[in-house]
XYZ file of C-alpha atoms in Angstrom:
542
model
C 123.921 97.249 80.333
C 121.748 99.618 78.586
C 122.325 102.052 80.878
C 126.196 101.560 80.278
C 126.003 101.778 76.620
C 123.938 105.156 76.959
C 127.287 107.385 77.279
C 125.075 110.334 76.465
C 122.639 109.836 79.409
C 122.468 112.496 81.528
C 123.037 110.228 84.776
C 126.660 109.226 85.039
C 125.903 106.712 88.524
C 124.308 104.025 88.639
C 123.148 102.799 92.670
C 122.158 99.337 92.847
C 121.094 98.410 96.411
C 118.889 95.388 97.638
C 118.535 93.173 100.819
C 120.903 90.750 101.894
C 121.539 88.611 98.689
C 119.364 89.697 96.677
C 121.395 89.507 94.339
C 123.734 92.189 93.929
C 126.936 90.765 93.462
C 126.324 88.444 90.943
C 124.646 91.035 89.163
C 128.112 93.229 89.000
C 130.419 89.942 88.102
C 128.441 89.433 85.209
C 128.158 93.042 84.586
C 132.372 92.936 85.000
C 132.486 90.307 82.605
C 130.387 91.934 80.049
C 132.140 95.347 80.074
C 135.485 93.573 80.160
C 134.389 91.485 76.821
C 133.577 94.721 75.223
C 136.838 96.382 75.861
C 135.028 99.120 78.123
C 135.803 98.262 81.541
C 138.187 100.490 83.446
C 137.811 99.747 86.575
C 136.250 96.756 88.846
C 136.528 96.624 93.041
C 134.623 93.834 94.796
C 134.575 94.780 98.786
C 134.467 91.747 101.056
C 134.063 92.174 104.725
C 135.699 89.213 105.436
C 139.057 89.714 103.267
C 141.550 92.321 105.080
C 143.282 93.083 101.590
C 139.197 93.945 100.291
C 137.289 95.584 103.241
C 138.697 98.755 103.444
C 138.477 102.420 101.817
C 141.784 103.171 101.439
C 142.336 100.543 98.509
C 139.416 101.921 96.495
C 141.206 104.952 94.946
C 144.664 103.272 94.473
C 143.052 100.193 93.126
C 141.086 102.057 90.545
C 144.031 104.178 89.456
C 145.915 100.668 88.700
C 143.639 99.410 86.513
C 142.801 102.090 84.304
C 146.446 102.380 84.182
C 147.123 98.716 83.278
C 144.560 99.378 80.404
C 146.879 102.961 79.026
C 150.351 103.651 78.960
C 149.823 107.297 78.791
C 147.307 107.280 81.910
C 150.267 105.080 83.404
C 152.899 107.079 83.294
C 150.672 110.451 84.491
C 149.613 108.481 87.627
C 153.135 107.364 88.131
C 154.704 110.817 88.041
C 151.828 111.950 90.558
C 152.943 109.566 93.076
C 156.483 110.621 92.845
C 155.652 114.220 93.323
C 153.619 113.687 96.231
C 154.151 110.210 98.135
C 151.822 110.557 100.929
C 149.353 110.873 98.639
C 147.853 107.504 99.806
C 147.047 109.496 103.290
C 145.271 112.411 102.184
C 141.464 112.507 101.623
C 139.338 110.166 99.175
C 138.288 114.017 97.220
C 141.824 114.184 97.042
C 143.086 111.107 95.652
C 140.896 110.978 93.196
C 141.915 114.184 91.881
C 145.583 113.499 91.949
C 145.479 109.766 90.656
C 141.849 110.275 88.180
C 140.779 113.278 87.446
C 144.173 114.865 86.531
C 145.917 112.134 84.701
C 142.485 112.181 82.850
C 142.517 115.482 81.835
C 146.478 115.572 81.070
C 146.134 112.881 78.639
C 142.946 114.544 77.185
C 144.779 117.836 76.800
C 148.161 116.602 75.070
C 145.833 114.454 72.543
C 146.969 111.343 73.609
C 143.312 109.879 74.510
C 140.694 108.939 72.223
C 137.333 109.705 74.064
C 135.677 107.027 71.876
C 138.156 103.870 72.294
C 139.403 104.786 76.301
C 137.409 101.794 78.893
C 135.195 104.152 80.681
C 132.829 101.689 82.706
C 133.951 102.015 86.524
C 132.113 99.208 89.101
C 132.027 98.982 92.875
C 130.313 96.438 94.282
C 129.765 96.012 98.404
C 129.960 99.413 99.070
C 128.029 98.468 102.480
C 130.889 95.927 103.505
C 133.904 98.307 103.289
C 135.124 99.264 107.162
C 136.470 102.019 108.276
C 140.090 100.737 108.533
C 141.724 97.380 108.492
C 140.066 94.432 110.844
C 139.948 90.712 110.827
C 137.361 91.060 113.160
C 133.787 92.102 114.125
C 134.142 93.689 117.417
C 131.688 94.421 120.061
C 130.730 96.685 122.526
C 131.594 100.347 122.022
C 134.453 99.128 119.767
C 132.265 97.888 117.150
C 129.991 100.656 117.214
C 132.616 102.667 116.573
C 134.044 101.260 113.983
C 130.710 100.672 112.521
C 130.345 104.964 112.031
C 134.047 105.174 111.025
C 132.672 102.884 108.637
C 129.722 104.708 107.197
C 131.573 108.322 107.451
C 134.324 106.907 104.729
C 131.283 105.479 102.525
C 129.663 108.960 102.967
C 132.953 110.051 101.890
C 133.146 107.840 98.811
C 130.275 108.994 97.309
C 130.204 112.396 97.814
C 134.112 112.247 96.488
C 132.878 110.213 93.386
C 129.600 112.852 92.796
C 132.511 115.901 93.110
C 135.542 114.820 91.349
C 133.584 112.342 88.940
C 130.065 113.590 87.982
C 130.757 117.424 88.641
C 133.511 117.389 86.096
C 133.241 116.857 82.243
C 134.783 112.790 82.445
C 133.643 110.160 80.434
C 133.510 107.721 83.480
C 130.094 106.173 84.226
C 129.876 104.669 87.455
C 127.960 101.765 89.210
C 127.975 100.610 92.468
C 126.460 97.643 94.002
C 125.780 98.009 98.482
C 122.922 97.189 100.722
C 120.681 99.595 100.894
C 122.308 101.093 104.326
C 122.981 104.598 105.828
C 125.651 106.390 104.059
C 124.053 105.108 100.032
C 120.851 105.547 101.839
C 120.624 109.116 102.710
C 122.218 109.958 99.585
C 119.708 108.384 97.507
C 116.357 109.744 99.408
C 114.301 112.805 98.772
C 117.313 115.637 99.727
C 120.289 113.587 99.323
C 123.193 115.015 97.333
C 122.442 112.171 95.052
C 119.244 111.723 94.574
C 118.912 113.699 91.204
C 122.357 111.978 90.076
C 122.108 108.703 90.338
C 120.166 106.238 88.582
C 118.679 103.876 91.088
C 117.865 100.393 90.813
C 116.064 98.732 93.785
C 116.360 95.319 92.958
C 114.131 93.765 96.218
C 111.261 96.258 95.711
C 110.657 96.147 92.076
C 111.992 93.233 90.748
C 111.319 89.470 91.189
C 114.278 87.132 90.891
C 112.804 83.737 91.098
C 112.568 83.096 87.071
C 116.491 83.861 87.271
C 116.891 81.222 90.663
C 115.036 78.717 89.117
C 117.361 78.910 86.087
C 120.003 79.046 88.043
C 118.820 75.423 89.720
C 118.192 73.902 87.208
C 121.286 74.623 84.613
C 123.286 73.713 88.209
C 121.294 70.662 88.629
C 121.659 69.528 85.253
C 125.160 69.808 85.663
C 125.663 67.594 88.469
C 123.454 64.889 86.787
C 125.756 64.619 83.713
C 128.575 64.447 86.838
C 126.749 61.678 88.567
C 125.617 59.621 85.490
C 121.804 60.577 86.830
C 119.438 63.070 85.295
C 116.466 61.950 87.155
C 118.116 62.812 90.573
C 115.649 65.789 90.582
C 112.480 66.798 90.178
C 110.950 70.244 88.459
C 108.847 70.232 91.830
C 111.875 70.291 94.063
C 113.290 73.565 92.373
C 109.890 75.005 93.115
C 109.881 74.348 96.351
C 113.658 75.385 97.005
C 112.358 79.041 95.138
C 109.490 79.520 97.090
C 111.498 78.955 100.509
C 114.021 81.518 98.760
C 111.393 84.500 99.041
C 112.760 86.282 96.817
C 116.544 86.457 97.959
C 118.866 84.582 95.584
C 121.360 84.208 98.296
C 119.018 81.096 99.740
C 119.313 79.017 96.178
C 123.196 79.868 95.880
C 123.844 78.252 99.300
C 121.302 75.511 99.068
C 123.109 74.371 95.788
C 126.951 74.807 97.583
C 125.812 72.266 100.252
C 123.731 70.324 97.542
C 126.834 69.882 95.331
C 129.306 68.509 98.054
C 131.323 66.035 95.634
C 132.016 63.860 98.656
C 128.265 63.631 99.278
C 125.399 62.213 97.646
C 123.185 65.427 96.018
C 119.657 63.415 96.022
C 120.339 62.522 99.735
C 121.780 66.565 100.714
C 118.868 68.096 98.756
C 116.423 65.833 100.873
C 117.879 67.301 103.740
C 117.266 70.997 102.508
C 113.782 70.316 101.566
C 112.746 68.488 104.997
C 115.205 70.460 107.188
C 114.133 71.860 110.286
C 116.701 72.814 113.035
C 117.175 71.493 116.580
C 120.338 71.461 118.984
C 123.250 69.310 118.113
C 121.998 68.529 114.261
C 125.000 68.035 112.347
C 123.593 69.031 109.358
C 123.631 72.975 108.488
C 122.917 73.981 105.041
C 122.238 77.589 105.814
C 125.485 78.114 108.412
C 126.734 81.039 106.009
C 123.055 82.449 105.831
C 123.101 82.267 109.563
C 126.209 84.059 110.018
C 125.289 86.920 107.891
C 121.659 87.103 109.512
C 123.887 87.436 112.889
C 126.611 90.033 111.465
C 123.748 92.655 110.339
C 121.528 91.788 113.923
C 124.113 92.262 116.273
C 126.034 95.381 114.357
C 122.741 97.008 114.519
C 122.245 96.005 118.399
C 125.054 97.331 119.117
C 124.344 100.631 117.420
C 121.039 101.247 118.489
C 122.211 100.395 122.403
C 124.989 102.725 122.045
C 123.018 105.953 121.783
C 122.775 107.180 125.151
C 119.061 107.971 124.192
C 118.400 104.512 124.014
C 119.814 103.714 127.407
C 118.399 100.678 128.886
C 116.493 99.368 126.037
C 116.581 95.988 124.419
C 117.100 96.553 120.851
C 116.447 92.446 120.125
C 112.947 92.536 122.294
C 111.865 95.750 120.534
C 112.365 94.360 116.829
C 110.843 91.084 118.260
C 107.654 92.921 119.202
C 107.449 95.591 115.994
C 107.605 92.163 113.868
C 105.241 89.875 115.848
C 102.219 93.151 115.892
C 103.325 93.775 112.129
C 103.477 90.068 110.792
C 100.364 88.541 112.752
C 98.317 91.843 112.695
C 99.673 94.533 110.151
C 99.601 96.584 113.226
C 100.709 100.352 111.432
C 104.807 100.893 112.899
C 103.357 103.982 114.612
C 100.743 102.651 116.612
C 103.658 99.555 117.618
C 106.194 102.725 118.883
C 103.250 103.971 120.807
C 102.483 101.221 122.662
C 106.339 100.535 123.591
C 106.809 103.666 124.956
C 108.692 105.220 122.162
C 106.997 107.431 120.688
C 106.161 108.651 117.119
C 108.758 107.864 114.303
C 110.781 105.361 117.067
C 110.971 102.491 114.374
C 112.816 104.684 111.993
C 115.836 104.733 114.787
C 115.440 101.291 115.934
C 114.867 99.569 112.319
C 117.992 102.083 110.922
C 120.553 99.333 110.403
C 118.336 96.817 109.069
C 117.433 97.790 105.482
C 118.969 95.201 104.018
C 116.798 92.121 105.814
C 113.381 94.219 106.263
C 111.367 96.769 104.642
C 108.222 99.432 105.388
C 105.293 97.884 103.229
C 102.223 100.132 102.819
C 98.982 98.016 103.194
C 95.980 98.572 101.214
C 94.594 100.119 104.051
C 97.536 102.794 103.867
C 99.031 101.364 107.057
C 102.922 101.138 106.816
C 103.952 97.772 108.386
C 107.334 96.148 109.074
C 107.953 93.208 106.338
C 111.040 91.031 106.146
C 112.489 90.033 102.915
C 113.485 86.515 103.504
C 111.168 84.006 104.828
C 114.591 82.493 105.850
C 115.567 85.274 108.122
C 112.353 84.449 110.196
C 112.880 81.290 110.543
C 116.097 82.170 112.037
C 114.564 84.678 114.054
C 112.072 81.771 115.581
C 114.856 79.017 115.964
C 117.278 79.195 119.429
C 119.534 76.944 117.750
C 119.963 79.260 114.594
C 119.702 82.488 116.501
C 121.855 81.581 119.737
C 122.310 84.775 121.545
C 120.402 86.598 119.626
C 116.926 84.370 120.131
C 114.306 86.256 121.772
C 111.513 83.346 123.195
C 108.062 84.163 122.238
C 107.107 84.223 125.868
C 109.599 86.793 126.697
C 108.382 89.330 123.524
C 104.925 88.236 124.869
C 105.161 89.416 128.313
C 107.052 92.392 127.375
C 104.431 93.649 124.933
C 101.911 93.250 127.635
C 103.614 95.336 130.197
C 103.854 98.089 127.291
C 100.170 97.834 126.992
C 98.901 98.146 130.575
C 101.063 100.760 130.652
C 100.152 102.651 127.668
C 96.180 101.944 128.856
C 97.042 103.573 132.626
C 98.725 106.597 131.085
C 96.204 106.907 128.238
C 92.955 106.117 129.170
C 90.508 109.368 131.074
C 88.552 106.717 133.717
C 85.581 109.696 133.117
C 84.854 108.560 129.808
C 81.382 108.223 128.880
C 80.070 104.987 126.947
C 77.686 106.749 125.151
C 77.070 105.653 121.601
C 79.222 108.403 120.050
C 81.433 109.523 122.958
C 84.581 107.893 121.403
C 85.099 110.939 119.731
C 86.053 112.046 123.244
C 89.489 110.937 122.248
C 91.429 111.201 119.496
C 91.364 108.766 116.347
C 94.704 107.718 116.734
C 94.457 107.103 120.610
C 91.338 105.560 120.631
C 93.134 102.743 118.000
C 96.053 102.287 120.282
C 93.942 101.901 123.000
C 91.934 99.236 121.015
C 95.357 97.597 119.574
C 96.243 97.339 123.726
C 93.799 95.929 124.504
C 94.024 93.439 122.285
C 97.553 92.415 122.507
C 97.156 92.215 126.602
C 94.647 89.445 125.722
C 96.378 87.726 122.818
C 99.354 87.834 125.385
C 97.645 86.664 127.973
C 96.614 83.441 126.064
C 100.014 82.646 125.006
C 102.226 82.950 128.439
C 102.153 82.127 131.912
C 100.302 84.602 134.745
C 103.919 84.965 136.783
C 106.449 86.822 134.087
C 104.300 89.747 134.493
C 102.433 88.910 137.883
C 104.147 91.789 139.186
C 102.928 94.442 136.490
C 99.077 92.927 136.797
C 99.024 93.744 140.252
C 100.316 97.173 139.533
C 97.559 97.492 136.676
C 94.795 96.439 138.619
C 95.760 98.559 141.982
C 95.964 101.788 139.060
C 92.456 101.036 138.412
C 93.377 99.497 134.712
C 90.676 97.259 134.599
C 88.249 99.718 135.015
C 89.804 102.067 132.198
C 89.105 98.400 129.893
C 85.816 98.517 130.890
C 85.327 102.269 130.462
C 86.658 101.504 126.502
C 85.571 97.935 125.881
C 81.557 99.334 124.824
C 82.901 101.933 122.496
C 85.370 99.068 120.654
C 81.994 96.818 120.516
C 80.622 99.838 118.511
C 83.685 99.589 116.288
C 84.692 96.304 115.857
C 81.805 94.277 117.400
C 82.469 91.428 120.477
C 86.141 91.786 121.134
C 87.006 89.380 124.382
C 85.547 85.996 122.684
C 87.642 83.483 124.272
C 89.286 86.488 125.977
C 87.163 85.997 128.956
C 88.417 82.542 129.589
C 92.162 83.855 129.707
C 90.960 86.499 132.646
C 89.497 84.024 134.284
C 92.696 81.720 134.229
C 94.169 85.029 135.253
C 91.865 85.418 137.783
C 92.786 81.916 139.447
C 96.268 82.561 139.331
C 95.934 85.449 141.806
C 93.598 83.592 143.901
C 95.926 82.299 146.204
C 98.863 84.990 145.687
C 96.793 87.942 145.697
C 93.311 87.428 146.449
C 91.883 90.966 146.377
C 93.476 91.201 142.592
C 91.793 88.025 142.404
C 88.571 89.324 143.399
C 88.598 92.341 140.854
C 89.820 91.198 137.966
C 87.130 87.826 138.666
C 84.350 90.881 139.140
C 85.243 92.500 135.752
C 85.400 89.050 133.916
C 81.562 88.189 134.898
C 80.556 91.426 134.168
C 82.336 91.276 130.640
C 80.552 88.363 129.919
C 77.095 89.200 130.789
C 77.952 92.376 128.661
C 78.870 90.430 125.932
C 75.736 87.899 125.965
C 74.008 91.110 126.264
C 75.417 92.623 123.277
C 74.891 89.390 120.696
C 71.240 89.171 122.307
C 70.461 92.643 120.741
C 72.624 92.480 117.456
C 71.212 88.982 116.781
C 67.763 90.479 117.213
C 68.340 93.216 115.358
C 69.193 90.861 112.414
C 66.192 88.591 112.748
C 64.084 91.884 112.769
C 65.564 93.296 109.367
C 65.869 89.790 107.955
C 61.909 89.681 108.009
């Protein structure tokens, strides 16, 4: 709002972008209902994916045009004559329209002196910019259909904006301008470092910078209060319960606003339904589903950007769900860097910025304090429907399956990477590069933490293939530099080889036999190696 009232700031556009409910669309209601208070508001379009008469670009400029009309007879009658001259106006481009239907009937009023500058609503808002299609559908479609549709899609929204910096900013108009979208591709590349918008706009990020819980537990407890004074009960919650329903919200306010719609059922007892939100925890045929709207958005944004990622022919033949499964296992359990993560798959450098593309509004990159960037999702509720079958349905990737897929990526990567001539020598790591020598480290580890976690015969087929490429002799080549690094790295590792071991016993008992030699010879290594540290320590102790 201070922004707003600023008509002399030099940045006519406000962005406002943020995860999946974060936020952003309460934000511009209230916004609406300020402006509209203060007799400024000219124009205010709310797109809705899910409403045919609200999820399309054609209706933006029209709409607009209507209501600054309805607020001017002058600006009326312009638009009005506009449309008469030129009836398929409706058809041509978005630059076009709003020159014709804006910009013109703007400056006609402004040059016959029928507009005062200082009295004329000037406050324009747009909110869901990301949820406005391409052209009319009920439906989400898949397949090539839906990918389709999904870059019809982000060309128009391209086309908004740049129509709205040309027609709007470029000119001398009084307008100021704020829209409200995810933080996807067509407001995305606008806003970063290059984009036609970046100097333009004023840009609010509300999920990076800006921490909504004081607002959600407000919002709780005003709501809650309410429904005591409905029940004749003000005791029917606790302080504690509203902190617990904010900290599950991590951040998104999206989580509190549908936890109190399936709290406030009138047919339903609140104490009992907030209970059930607190203790909740999903399973097959559970009748109760207070986050079935949080699921089907969760699904919406996953499978639109499946299907997008799949469709490049690039990307031929890889599973877009089994690669984000693995980039957010290795980033959430180890703050494995994103680069190291698109080595190890097979990818290459800069891979997660494709794959992770249409997903800005459920994760983000999050530098560590180590300077690694790692993948980190904003809702705490989003994994949880990433980890539950009965949330995720078709889209549910099983541990095992990310599991065994990351460790035939690493075996890989360590048989393609990995000179067997490499010297153990206490400083011959330099041999290879810094970078390789850490995703040879980071492969070796997640073979072994996947190796723990799943059975020998998903990848029994890739082991033998490993072990017949001489892989376990490229581990042992690298395992004596990694001690110099890290210290002992197998621990209980050497238990899961020799449970791997076993398993090829009977199936394959020369793969048996090597990877049995290599496990006794790791652990006499290892004894070997706390024998001399630990008497190193006793030495310098005293």
């Amino acid at each position: 709002m201070d922004w707003i009232g600023d008509r002399g700031g030099p940045q006519r556009l406000l962005c406002m972008t943020g995860a999946a409910g974060s936020g952003k669309s309460a934000l511009q209601q209230t916004i609406t209902e300020c402006c509209a208070e203060l007799g400024i508001l000219s124009a205010a379009l709310f797109f809705s994916s899910e409403d045919p008469t609200r999820n399309t670009i054609s209706f933006v400029v029209p709409t607009i045009a209507y209501q600054i009309g309805l607020k001017h007879n002058g600006f009326r009658s312009s638009v009005a004559a506009a449309v008469k001259h030129d009836p398929h106006i409706f058809s041509r481009s978005l630059q076009s329209q709003i020159d014709v239907l804006i910009v013109r009937p703007f400056e006609n009023l402004r040059r016959s002196e029928q507009l005062d500058i200082n009295t004329f609503p000037y406050v324009i808002l747009i909110d869901g910019l990301d949820e406005c299609q391409g052209e009319t559908t009920t439906t989400l479609r898949l397949g090539a259909d839906g990918v389709n549709d999904r870059r019809k899609a982000e060309d128009r929204q391209a086309e908004l904006l740049a129509a709205i910096k040309h027609c709007i900013l470029d000119n001398d108009l009084p307008f100021r301008v704020s829209i409200a979208s995810r933080p996807e591709w067509a407001i995305r590349t606008a806003l970063e470092p290059g984009g036609y918008l970046r100097n333009a706009a004023y840009h609010l990020q509300l999920s990076d910078k800006y921490d909504a819980s004081g607002d959600m537990r407000r919002y709780l407890w005003r709501r809650f209060q309410d429904i005591g004074a409905r029940i004749g009960d003000s005791q029917w919650f606790t302080k504690n319960d509203i902190e617990a329903l904010v900290r599950a919200a991590s951040g998104q306010f999206v989580y509190v606003a549908m936890a109190y719609n399936y709290i406030s059922e009138r047919r339903a007892s609140p104490a009992e339904r907030l209970k059930i939100v607190l203790t909740w925890t999903p399973h097959k045929g559970q009748v109760a589903k207070p986050f079935e709207a949080l699921d089907r958005l969760y699904t919406h944004i996953l499978l639109a950007a499946k299907n997008a990622y799949e469709a490049v022919d690039t990307h031929s033949g890889r599973n877009f769900l089994l690669l984000f499964w693995v980039y957010n296992h290795t980033s959430s359990m180890f703050a494995t860097p994103l680069d190291t993560t698109s080595v190890l798959l097979g990818l290459g450098t800069k891979a997660e910025d494709n794959l992770l593309s249409d997903l800005h509004s459920l994760v983000t990159f999050q530098r560590k304090k180590s300077g690694k960037l790692c993948l980190s999702l904003y809702h705490k509720s989003f994994s949880d429907f990433l980890r539950e079958e009965s949330r995720a349905n078709d889209l549910f990737i099983p541990r095992s399956r990310g599991l065994a897929h990351l460790a035939t990526c690493c075996m890989h990567y360590i048989i393609q990477s990995c000179p067997l001539g490499l010297d153990p020598g206490l400083n011959e790591s330099k041999e290879l590069p810094e970078f390789q020598m850490r995703c040879l480290e980071d492969a070796i580890m997640y073979l072994l933490e996947s190796l723990a976690d799943i059975e020998a015969d998903p990848i029994s087929d890739e082991v033998v293939h490993f072990t017949e490429k001489r892989g376990w002799q490229k581990v042992d080549k690298l395992l004596p530099l990694m001690y110099s690094n890290r210290g002992p790295l197998l621990e209980d590792g050497i238990w899961y080889i020799r449970n791997l071991a076993c398993h090829f016993e009977v199936r394959n008992p020369e793969v048996g036999a090597v990877i049995s030699g290599f496990a006794e010879k790791w652990e006499c290594d290892e004894e070997e190696w706390e024998r001399k540290h630990t008497g190193q320590g006793l030495d310098s102790s005293g």
